[in-house]
GROMACS .gro file of C-alpha atoms in nm:
model
  335
    1MET     CA    1  -4.438   2.510  15.365
    2SER     CA    2  -4.542   2.205  15.157
    3SER     CA    3  -4.814   2.134  14.928
    4PRO     CA    4  -5.180   2.025  14.992
    5GLU     CA    5  -5.061   1.715  14.885
    6GLU     CA    6  -4.764   1.643  15.124
    7THR     CA    7  -4.990   1.600  15.410
    8SER     CA    8  -4.835   1.296  15.602
    9ASP     CA    9  -4.802   1.402  16.002
   10HIS     CA   10  -4.489   1.194  16.095
   11PRO     CA   11  -4.404   1.178  16.443
   12SER     CA   12  -4.054   1.427  16.380
   13LEU     CA   13  -4.350   1.713  16.256
   14SER     CA   14  -4.506   1.689  16.587
   15VAL     CA   15  -4.199   1.741  16.770
   16ALA     CA   16  -4.117   2.055  16.526
   17ARG     CA   17  -4.438   2.170  16.605
   18THR     CA   18  -4.413   2.198  16.982
   19VAL     CA   19  -4.054   2.370  16.939
   20VAL     CA   20  -4.224   2.592  16.691
   21CYS     CA   21  -4.491   2.675  16.971
   22ALA     CA   22  -4.260   2.726  17.196
   23ILE     CA   23  -4.055   2.959  16.980
   24LEU     CA   24  -4.361   3.187  16.886
   25GLY     CA   25  -4.444   3.208  17.260
   26LEU     CA   26  -4.132   3.340  17.358
   27SER     CA   27  -4.127   3.566  17.043
   28PHE     CA   28  -4.450   3.700  17.164
   29ALA     CA   29  -4.390   3.732  17.538
   30ILE     CA   30  -4.092   3.920  17.503
   31GLY     CA   31  -4.151   4.095  17.132
   32VAL     CA   32  -4.499   4.281  17.216
   33PRO     CA   33  -4.382   4.496  17.537
   34GLY     CA   34  -4.082   4.533  17.406
   35ASN     CA   35  -4.158   4.657  17.053
   36SER     CA   36  -4.470   4.849  17.205
   37PHE     CA   37  -4.227   5.039  17.465
   38VAL     CA   38  -3.994   5.146  17.192
   39ILE     CA   39  -4.302   5.263  16.985
   40TRP     CA   40  -4.434   5.465  17.327
   41THR     CA   41  -4.034   5.587  17.364
   42ILE     CA   42  -4.032   5.745  17.045
   43CYS     CA   43  -4.413   5.912  16.997
   44GLY     CA   44  -4.446   5.980  17.380
   45GLN     CA   45  -4.076   6.086  17.477
   46MET     CA   46  -3.880   6.193  17.212
   47LYS     CA   47  -4.042   6.587  17.075
   48GLU     CA   48  -3.783   6.527  16.801
   49ARG     CA   49  -3.747   6.278  16.590
   50THR     CA   50  -3.429   6.210  16.359
   51PRO     CA   51  -3.479   6.019  16.013
   52THR     CA   52  -3.272   5.721  16.167
   53VAL     CA   53  -3.526   5.734  16.478
   54VAL     CA   54  -3.833   5.751  16.211
   55LEU     CA   55  -3.685   5.429  16.031
   56ILE     CA   56  -3.629   5.264  16.413
   57LEU     CA   57  -4.028   5.345  16.504
   58HIS     CA   58  -4.131   5.169  16.190
   59LEU     CA   59  -3.940   4.903  16.238
   60SER     CA   60  -4.064   4.839  16.540
   61ILE     CA   61  -4.406   4.858  16.440
   62ALA     CA   62  -4.361   4.608  16.163
   63ASP     CA   63  -4.227   4.364  16.378
   64LEU     CA   64  -4.566   4.430  16.658
   65LEU     CA   65  -4.776   4.371  16.383
   66VAL     CA   66  -4.606   4.041  16.312
   67LEU     CA   67  -4.616   3.944  16.672
   68VAL     CA   68  -4.943   4.039  16.786
   69THR     CA   69  -5.047   3.723  16.545
   70MET     CA   70  -4.861   3.491  16.758
   71PRO     CA   71  -5.148   3.381  16.924
   72LEU     CA   72  -5.351   3.271  16.645
   73TRP     CA   73  -5.069   3.073  16.483
   74ILE     CA   74  -4.969   2.898  16.788
   75TYR     CA   75  -5.310   2.806  16.859
   76SER     CA   76  -5.348   2.640  16.523
   77PHE     CA   77  -5.021   2.461  16.539
   78ALA     CA   78  -5.093   2.337  16.878
   79ASN     CA   79  -5.482   2.246  16.769
   80ALA     CA   80  -5.594   2.331  16.398
   81TRP     CA   81  -5.703   2.621  16.186
   82SER     CA   82  -6.044   2.689  16.265
   83PHE     CA   83  -6.049   3.100  16.115
   84GLY     CA   84  -6.140   3.049  15.800
   85ILE     CA   85  -5.939   3.028  15.472
   86VAL     CA   86  -5.946   3.443  15.421
   87ALA     CA   87  -5.789   3.485  15.809
   88CYS     CA   88  -5.515   3.243  15.676
   89LYS     CA   89  -5.459   3.436  15.387
   90ALA     CA   90  -5.454   3.765  15.594
   91LEU     CA   91  -5.213   3.620  15.871
   92ALA     CA   92  -4.995   3.499  15.578
   93PHE     CA   93  -5.015   3.822  15.416
   94VAL     CA   94  -4.906   4.023  15.751
   95VAL     CA   95  -4.604   3.795  15.774
   96TYR     CA   96  -4.466   3.872  15.485
   97CYS     CA   97  -4.534   4.193  15.427
   98SER     CA   98  -4.338   4.269  15.764
   99MET     CA   99  -4.097   4.059  15.645
  100TYR     CA  100  -4.025   4.320  15.320
  101VAL     CA  101  -4.085   4.636  15.553
  102SER     CA  102  -3.830   4.504  15.803
  103ILE     CA  103  -3.532   4.428  15.581
  104PHE     CA  104  -3.657   4.729  15.330
  105LEU     CA  105  -3.596   4.967  15.682
  106ILE     CA  106  -3.260   4.810  15.780
  107THR     CA  107  -3.115   4.847  15.467
  108ALA     CA  108  -3.237   5.182  15.449
  109LEU     CA  109  -3.098   5.235  15.781
  110SER     CA  110  -2.736   5.106  15.630
  111LEU     CA  111  -2.730   5.368  15.358
  112GLU     CA  112  -2.797   5.621  15.577
  113ARG     CA  113  -2.505   5.523  15.825
  114PHE     CA  114  -2.269   5.484  15.507
  115LEU     CA  115  -2.401   5.821  15.349
  116ALA     CA  116  -2.325   5.952  15.733
  117VAL     CA  117  -1.945   5.845  15.691
  118SER     CA  118  -1.902   5.902  15.371
  119TYR     CA  119  -2.069   6.134  15.234
  120PRO     CA  120  -2.179   6.424  15.499
  121PHE     CA  121  -2.299   6.678  15.308
  122ALA     CA  122  -2.519   6.453  15.083
  123ALA     CA  123  -2.627   6.297  15.407
  124GLN     CA  124  -2.773   6.667  15.500
  125ARG     CA  125  -3.056   6.616  15.257
  126TRP     CA  126  -3.164   6.316  15.446
  127LYS     CA  127  -3.304   6.531  15.712
  128LYS     CA  128  -3.510   6.742  15.543
  129LYS     CA  129  -3.841   6.642  15.694
  130THR     CA  130  -3.993   6.519  15.412
  131THR     CA  131  -3.734   6.319  15.250
  132PRO     CA  132  -3.801   5.976  15.540
  133HIS     CA  133  -4.163   5.999  15.486
  134LEU     CA  134  -4.111   6.001  15.149
  135VAL     CA  135  -3.891   5.673  15.201
  136VAL     CA  136  -4.117   5.493  15.443
  137PHE     CA  137  -4.424   5.515  15.221
  138LEU     CA  138  -4.233   5.397  14.948
  139ILE     CA  139  -4.085   5.094  15.138
  140TRP     CA  140  -4.413   5.033  15.295
  141PHE     CA  141  -4.552   5.042  14.945
  142LEU     CA  142  -4.318   4.850  14.816
  143SER     CA  143  -4.370   4.572  15.110
  144ILE     CA  144  -4.755   4.488  15.019
  145ALA     CA  145  -4.690   4.502  14.662
  146PHE     CA  146  -4.427   4.195  14.743
  147GLY     CA  147  -4.628   4.066  15.016
  148ALA     CA  148  -4.950   4.037  14.823
  149THR     CA  149  -4.782   3.765  14.607
  150ILE     CA  150  -4.827   3.494  14.844
  151VAL     CA  151  -5.218   3.558  14.883
  152PRO     CA  152  -5.334   3.346  14.586
  153PHE     CA  153  -5.126   3.059  14.643
  154GLN     CA  154  -5.153   3.050  15.061
  155GLU     CA  155  -5.422   2.742  15.118
  156MET     CA  156  -5.489   2.553  15.406
  157VAL     CA  157  -5.400   2.207  15.439
  158ASP     CA  158  -5.553   1.913  15.601
  159THR     CA  159  -5.369   1.702  15.839
  160GLU     CA  160  -5.445   1.420  16.110
  161GLY     CA  161  -5.428   1.667  16.387
  162GLY     CA  162  -5.690   1.920  16.154
  163LEU     CA  163  -5.665   2.184  15.940
  164GLN     CA  164  -5.317   2.420  15.876
  165CYS     CA  165  -5.303   2.724  15.701
  166ALA     CA  166  -4.937   2.609  15.634
  167ALA     CA  167  -4.943   2.527  15.265
  168ARG     CA  168  -4.937   2.712  14.922
  169SER     CA  169  -5.086   2.595  14.615
  170TYR     CA  170  -4.906   2.626  14.254
  171GLU     CA  171  -5.025   2.558  13.926
  172ASN     CA  172  -4.709   2.375  13.865
  173ASN     CA  173  -4.286   2.333  13.988
  174SER     CA  174  -4.168   2.676  13.758
  175GLN     CA  175  -4.439   2.848  13.898
  176GLU     CA  176  -4.337   2.766  14.284
  177ALA     CA  177  -3.950   2.776  14.180
  178ALA     CA  178  -4.009   3.159  14.015
  179CYS     CA  179  -4.243   3.269  14.386
  180LEU     CA  180  -3.982   3.145  14.607
  181LEU     CA  181  -3.670   3.290  14.387
  182LEU     CA  182  -3.848   3.606  14.433
  183GLU     CA  183  -3.893   3.556  14.800
  184THR     CA  184  -3.566   3.487  14.824
  185VAL     CA  185  -3.385   3.732  14.605
  186VAL     CA  186  -3.550   4.044  14.713
  187GLY     CA  187  -3.614   3.990  15.032
  188PHE     CA  188  -3.275   3.851  15.142
  189ILE     CA  189  -2.979   3.836  14.882
  190LEU     CA  190  -3.004   4.159  14.726
  191PRO     CA  191  -3.107   4.349  15.070
  192PHE     CA  192  -2.764   4.183  15.210
  193THR     CA  193  -2.560   4.251  14.938
  194ILE     CA  194  -2.648   4.637  14.993
  195ILE     CA  195  -2.595   4.609  15.351
  196SER     CA  196  -2.292   4.403  15.370
  197THR     CA  197  -2.104   4.639  15.158
  198CYS     CA  198  -2.246   4.935  15.312
  199TYR     CA  199  -2.111   4.828  15.630
  200ALA     CA  200  -1.766   4.682  15.481
  201CYS     CA  201  -1.699   5.026  15.419
  202ILE     CA  202  -1.825   5.192  15.765
  203GLY     CA  203  -1.595   4.954  15.899
  204ARG     CA  204  -1.263   5.078  15.759
  205ARG     CA  205  -1.444   5.411  15.950
  206ILE     CA  206  -1.493   5.267  16.303
  207GLY     CA  207  -1.164   5.263  16.428
  208ARG     CA  208  -1.091   5.592  16.424
  209MET     CA  209  -1.370   5.767  16.625
  210THR     CA  210  -1.290   5.868  16.961
  211CYS     CA  211  -1.681   5.956  16.994
  212PRO     CA  212  -1.862   5.646  17.272
  213SER     CA  213  -2.172   5.751  17.167
  214ARG     CA  214  -2.118   5.737  16.798
  215ARG     CA  215  -1.931   5.362  16.819
  216ARG     CA  216  -2.189   5.260  17.027
  217SER     CA  217  -2.462   5.362  16.772
  218ALA     CA  218  -2.245   5.194  16.496
  219ARG     CA  219  -2.257   4.901  16.741
  220LEU     CA  220  -2.621   4.906  16.761
  221MET     CA  221  -2.712   4.905  16.433
  222ALA     CA  222  -2.465   4.640  16.331
  223SER     CA  223  -2.633   4.455  16.593
  224VAL     CA  224  -2.969   4.509  16.406
  225VAL     CA  225  -2.827   4.368  16.090
  226ILE     CA  226  -2.674   4.078  16.205
  227ALA     CA  227  -2.962   3.963  16.409
  228PHE     CA  228  -3.187   4.030  16.170
  229GLY     CA  229  -2.975   3.801  15.908
  230LEU     CA  230  -2.894   3.530  16.169
  231CYS     CA  231  -3.324   3.493  16.213
  232TRP     CA  232  -3.385   3.471  15.846
  233PHE     CA  233  -3.119   3.306  15.654
  234PRO     CA  234  -3.213   2.956  15.741
  235HIS     CA  235  -3.561   3.005  15.610
  236HIS     CA  236  -3.403   3.099  15.300
  237VAL     CA  237  -3.156   2.813  15.290
  238PHE     CA  238  -3.458   2.581  15.304
  239ASN     CA  239  -3.628   2.798  15.043
  240LEU     CA  240  -3.301   2.792  14.806
  241LEU     CA  241  -3.344   2.394  14.903
  242SER     CA  242  -3.691   2.345  14.803
  243VAL     CA  243  -3.590   2.549  14.415
  244ALA     CA  244  -3.322   2.274  14.381
  245SER     CA  245  -3.590   1.970  14.492
  246LEU     CA  246  -3.798   2.137  14.227
  247LEU     CA  247  -3.588   2.205  13.912
  248THR     CA  248  -3.397   1.877  13.926
  249GLU     CA  249  -3.747   1.642  14.015
  250ASP     CA  250  -3.683   1.506  13.624
  251LEU     CA  251  -3.312   1.503  13.617
  252HIS     CA  252  -3.237   1.360  13.958
  253PRO     CA  253  -3.594   1.228  14.125
  254GLU     CA  254  -3.406   1.077  14.442
  255ALA     CA  255  -3.216   1.354  14.519
  256SER     CA  256  -3.528   1.539  14.401
  257GLN     CA  257  -3.713   1.345  14.693
  258ALA     CA  258  -3.398   1.389  14.943
  259LEU     CA  259  -3.387   1.795  14.912
  260GLY     CA  260  -3.809   1.830  14.930
  261ARG     CA  261  -3.798   1.604  15.275
  262VAL     CA  262  -3.498   1.816  15.427
  263ALA     CA  263  -3.705   2.114  15.309
  264GLU     CA  264  -4.020   1.998  15.425
  265MET     CA  265  -3.875   1.919  15.753
  266GLY     CA  266  -3.644   2.247  15.851
  267VAL     CA  267  -3.870   2.455  15.724
  268TYR     CA  268  -4.130   2.424  16.026
  269ILE     CA  269  -3.848   2.536  16.264
  270ALA     CA  270  -3.648   2.774  16.053
  271SER     CA  271  -3.992   2.947  15.996
  272SER     CA  272  -4.037   3.000  16.386
  273VAL     CA  273  -3.649   3.116  16.435
  274THR     CA  274  -3.788   3.417  16.145
  275PHE     CA  275  -4.003   3.555  16.447
  276ILE     CA  276  -3.744   3.600  16.667
  277SER     CA  277  -3.610   3.869  16.453
  278SER     CA  278  -3.934   4.091  16.535
  279CYS     CA  279  -3.863   4.055  16.910
  280ILE     CA  280  -3.485   4.071  16.918
  281ASN     CA  281  -3.455   4.471  16.867
  282PRO     CA  282  -3.568   4.597  17.231
  283LEU     CA  283  -3.312   4.354  17.352
  284LEU     CA  284  -3.055   4.459  17.121
  285TYR     CA  285  -3.146   4.866  17.230
  286ALA     CA  286  -3.179   4.795  17.621
  287PHE     CA  287  -2.838   4.613  17.587
  288ALA     CA  288  -2.668   4.941  17.415
  289ALA     CA  289  -2.878   5.206  17.633
  290ARG     CA  290  -2.749   5.039  17.994
  291ASN     CA  291  -2.411   5.245  17.902
  292VAL     CA  292  -2.645   5.594  17.838
  293ARG     CA  293  -2.633   5.770  18.181
  294SER     CA  294  -2.939   5.898  18.293
  295SER     CA  295  -3.117   6.011  18.633
  296ALA     CA  296  -3.415   5.766  18.507
  297ARG     CA  297  -3.385   5.394  18.389
  298PHE     CA  298  -3.709   5.437  18.111
  299THR     CA  299  -3.559   5.765  17.992
  300LYS     CA  300  -3.232   5.576  17.880
  301PHE     CA  301  -3.410   5.453  17.533
  302SER     CA  302  -3.522   5.797  17.442
  303LYS     CA  303  -3.136   5.959  17.540
  304LEU     CA  304  -2.967   5.662  17.333
  305PHE     CA  305  -3.225   5.732  16.990
  306GLU     CA  306  -3.123   6.082  17.068
  307GLN     CA  307  -2.822   5.992  16.985
  308ILE     CA  308  -2.853   5.798  16.708
  309ASN     CA  309  -2.841   6.144  16.476
  310PRO     CA  310  -2.651   6.118  16.166
  311VAL     CA  311  -2.511   6.448  16.104
  312SER     CA  312  -2.571   6.669  16.435
  313ARG     CA  313  -2.689   7.007  16.402
  314GLN     CA  314  -2.442   7.167  16.581
  315GLU     CA  315  -2.208   7.086  16.278
  316SER     CA  316  -2.393   7.172  16.002
  317PRO     CA  317  -2.196   7.275  15.724
  318LYS     CA  318  -2.333   7.650  15.707
  319GLU     CA  319  -2.247   7.722  16.067
  320THR     CA  320  -1.967   7.571  16.126
  321PRO     CA  321  -1.610   7.700  15.920
  322TYR     CA  322  -1.340   7.445  15.886
  323PRO     CA  323  -1.000   7.473  15.772
  324ASN     CA  324  -0.989   7.207  15.585
  325GLU     CA  325  -1.175   6.941  15.341
  326GLN     CA  326  -1.057   6.639  15.579
  327GLU     CA  327  -1.142   6.794  15.900
  328LYS     CA  328  -1.471   6.859  15.775
  329THR     CA  329  -1.562   6.484  15.695
  330THR     CA  330  -1.426   6.419  15.997
  331SER     CA  331  -1.628   6.627  16.192
  332MET     CA  332  -1.965   6.569  16.012
  333GLU     CA  333  -1.929   6.164  16.028
  334ILE     CA  334  -2.118   6.003  16.308
  335ILE     CA  335  -2.286   5.660  16.308
   0.00000   0.00000   0.00000
């Protein structure tokens, strides 16, 4: 997003706005019913929810919160922002809060998968009813705190097409660079370093799995992570380009301006692509559920979620004797 002073309305920006509206409209049309169905399935069709399913439930809730704001964003980009500065700040907060919730939940899912494979007995503690709810509470608390950092800076900008809720106002370049770096480090680099490490360890074990449901849930969780990474990676690339432009403004003015123009143009499309991550997860669940045997089509989701269980109840170390430690680990692991 550009600063309020950068109000030039290039023809290419008009094309970008058209593409943005199309992406947002498609995300809304697919994501709202998809995430609503996931929430209905988990809350209405599952009597017992595993910790993993609890995380998936909150991931769908966070995605739905973003998607219900889409009509306002679409109207704004197609016409002008006419809802006031309070609504502008509030909707920006919802979007960024959801971003942090999603990445933190996906990080928690990756850590849970890693524990289930590498430390199955430690994963037993994860099954306690209070533990997942405490983790979810902490995730929402941190996400609200990080999402609130954008509120003081979010502003409306006056363009040739009217007011737009698409600008941030900072006191100086250092403050802007610090905020962008915080967003990228906390919202992408650090979580994905943890996620990549977890799945690198998990990948060593996947080839030895024989249970189809375990392999299916492994592929499902990995696809959720990959989809989120692909959707958010361009946004953070342009964030870093903006930071580079700010830091080189005094030393290399021409290079700084070139980077700034690239970041200004690319951020429109890249930011809209991030919303695809809010609608794609239900499609991944539906694709994974195709191979789940069920007499009714709508029950396949619940069957799929029932299979995503880090440590099965029947394989509890207190109930099943194991002849040796290797057999214990093999029997307990599930992804």
